[in-house]
Short mmCIF file of C-alpha atoms in Angstrom, two decimals:
data_model
loop_
_atom_site.label_atom_id
_atom_site.label_comp_id
_atom_site.label_asym_id
_atom_site.label_seq_id
_atom_site.Cartn_x
_atom_site.Cartn_y
_atom_site.Cartn_z
CA THR A 1 -12.17 -72.46 30.73
CA HIS A 2 -12.77 -74.44 33.62
CA PRO A 3 -16.52 -76.38 33.73
CA ILE A 4 -18.86 -74.48 36.52
CA PHE A 5 -20.48 -76.37 39.09
CA PRO A 6 -24.09 -75.13 39.42
CA TRP A 7 -24.97 -75.81 43.46
CA GLN A 8 -28.64 -74.18 44.36
CA ILE A 9 -29.29 -74.07 48.46
CA LYS A 10 -32.79 -74.64 48.83
CA PRO A 11 -35.18 -76.80 50.92
CA LYS A 12 -36.96 -79.90 49.86
CA ASN A 13 -39.36 -81.87 51.87
CA ILE A 14 -37.56 -85.45 53.26
CA THR A 15 -40.06 -88.11 54.19
CA ARG A 16 -38.51 -90.77 57.15
CA LEU A 17 -39.87 -93.21 59.41
CA CYS A 18 -43.45 -91.31 58.12
CA HIS A 19 -42.81 -88.05 58.97
CA THR A 20 -42.08 -85.53 56.20
CA LYS A 21 -39.35 -82.74 57.27
CA SER A 22 -38.17 -80.03 55.43
CA ILE A 23 -34.25 -79.77 55.43
CA VAL A 24 -31.68 -77.60 53.42
CA THR A 25 -30.01 -80.04 50.55
CA VAL A 26 -27.50 -78.94 47.65
CA ASN A 27 -29.80 -79.15 44.58
CA GLY A 28 -32.11 -81.33 46.01
CA LYS A 29 -29.44 -84.04 47.04
CA PHE A 30 -29.64 -85.19 50.79
CA PRO A 31 -26.64 -85.27 50.89
CA GLY A 32 -24.90 -83.04 48.81
CA PRO A 33 -23.44 -84.01 44.81
CA ARG A 34 -20.24 -85.54 44.69
CA VAL A 35 -17.27 -83.65 43.47
CA ILE A 36 -14.53 -85.42 41.48
CA THR A 37 -11.47 -83.76 40.42
CA ARG A 38 -7.52 -83.97 40.02
CA GLU A 39 -4.79 -82.41 41.63
CA GLY A 40 -3.78 -79.53 39.10
CA ASP A 41 -7.25 -79.22 38.24
CA ARG A 42 -9.11 -75.58 38.69
CA LEU A 43 -12.26 -76.26 40.84
CA VAL A 44 -15.51 -74.15 40.13
CA VAL A 45 -18.52 -74.07 42.93
CA LYS A 46 -21.04 -71.55 41.69
CA VAL A 47 -23.17 -71.91 45.53
CA VAL A 48 -27.04 -69.52 44.63
CA ASN A 49 -28.66 -69.47 48.12
CA ARG A 50 -32.86 -70.21 48.21
CA VAL A 51 -32.99 -70.52 51.80
CA PRO A 52 -34.11 -68.42 54.70
CA ASN A 53 -30.15 -68.04 56.23
CA ASN A 54 -26.71 -67.04 55.32
CA ILE A 55 -24.14 -70.29 54.27
CA SER A 56 -21.08 -70.47 52.92
CA ILE A 57 -19.40 -73.69 51.76
CA HIS A 58 -15.61 -75.35 53.57
CA TRP A 59 -13.99 -77.65 51.57
CA HIS A 60 -13.06 -79.64 53.98
CA GLY A 61 -8.75 -80.51 54.13
CA VAL A 62 -8.54 -78.69 51.09
CA ARG A 63 -4.97 -76.91 50.81
CA GLN A 64 -6.24 -73.28 49.81
CA LEU A 65 -2.81 -72.34 48.79
CA ARG A 66 -2.74 -68.17 48.10
CA SER A 67 -7.17 -68.85 47.25
CA GLY A 68 -7.91 -68.39 51.90
CA TRP A 69 -10.47 -66.36 50.08
CA ALA A 70 -12.02 -69.87 49.35
CA ASP A 71 -12.32 -71.89 52.15
CA GLY A 72 -15.27 -71.32 52.95
CA PRO A 73 -15.63 -70.43 57.59
CA SER A 74 -18.76 -67.51 58.06
CA TYR A 75 -16.75 -64.45 59.67
CA ILE A 76 -13.20 -65.74 59.44
CA THR A 77 -12.28 -66.88 55.95
CA GLN A 78 -15.22 -65.21 53.32
CA CYS A 79 -18.82 -62.75 54.46
CA PRO A 80 -21.51 -65.82 53.93
CA ILE A 81 -23.24 -65.75 50.80
CA GLN A 82 -27.06 -63.28 51.72
CA ILE A 83 -30.31 -64.81 51.23
CA GLY A 84 -30.85 -64.43 48.05
CA HIS A 85 -27.59 -64.12 46.38
CA SER A 86 -24.35 -66.25 45.05
CA TYR A 87 -21.14 -66.47 45.21
CA VAL A 88 -18.10 -68.51 43.46
CA TYR A 89 -16.07 -70.15 44.97
CA ASN A 90 -12.40 -70.73 42.39
CA PHE A 91 -9.68 -72.26 43.27
CA THR A 92 -6.72 -74.81 42.37
CA ILE A 93 -6.43 -78.00 43.71
CA THR A 94 -2.71 -78.74 44.71
CA GLY A 95 -0.42 -81.58 45.89
CA GLN A 96 -3.55 -83.32 47.16
CA ARG A 97 -5.15 -86.29 46.02
CA GLY A 98 -7.46 -88.79 48.50
CA THR A 99 -10.94 -88.25 49.99
CA LEU A 100 -12.31 -85.22 51.59
CA PHE A 101 -15.32 -83.68 52.23
CA TRP A 102 -17.53 -79.89 51.45
CA HIS A 103 -19.85 -79.08 53.88
CA ALA A 104 -21.46 -75.81 54.89
CA HIS A 105 -19.98 -73.88 57.53
CA ILE A 106 -22.28 -71.67 59.81
CA SER A 107 -24.67 -73.04 62.27
CA TRP A 108 -26.45 -76.10 62.05
CA LEU A 109 -27.22 -76.47 57.79
CA ARG A 110 -23.62 -78.54 58.35
CA ALA A 111 -25.85 -81.03 59.70
CA THR A 112 -27.25 -82.04 56.25
CA VAL A 113 -24.96 -79.66 53.50
CA TYR A 114 -22.08 -82.06 53.08
CA GLY A 115 -20.78 -84.15 50.33
CA PRO A 116 -18.10 -85.92 49.30
CA LEU A 117 -14.85 -84.31 47.14
CA ILE A 118 -13.02 -87.19 45.81
CA ILE A 119 -9.45 -85.56 44.36
#
């Protein structure tokens, strides 16, 4: 079995320079969680959408060999995750090493929903 990373996409109030704003986060973190994996590992991330916007996650720079459905561009390789629903990204890291990143791949959500991916 492979560990499943549970991600809750949800709003959180953030205060900067004496002003409080609600932003979209992953597990309440901004930036989102760091993903550390190795070449050959299977990455399994369950994303639960708890915001009033559709969302998808793009694994920027990851070669999706035989797993194009896990690439994340909304309306291109997958339907976005609807409000209140979840999606499991499940793919193997093949032939890659380095520091990449993941981010939301719909509308303005990429401004706060992102994080590092270290292979």
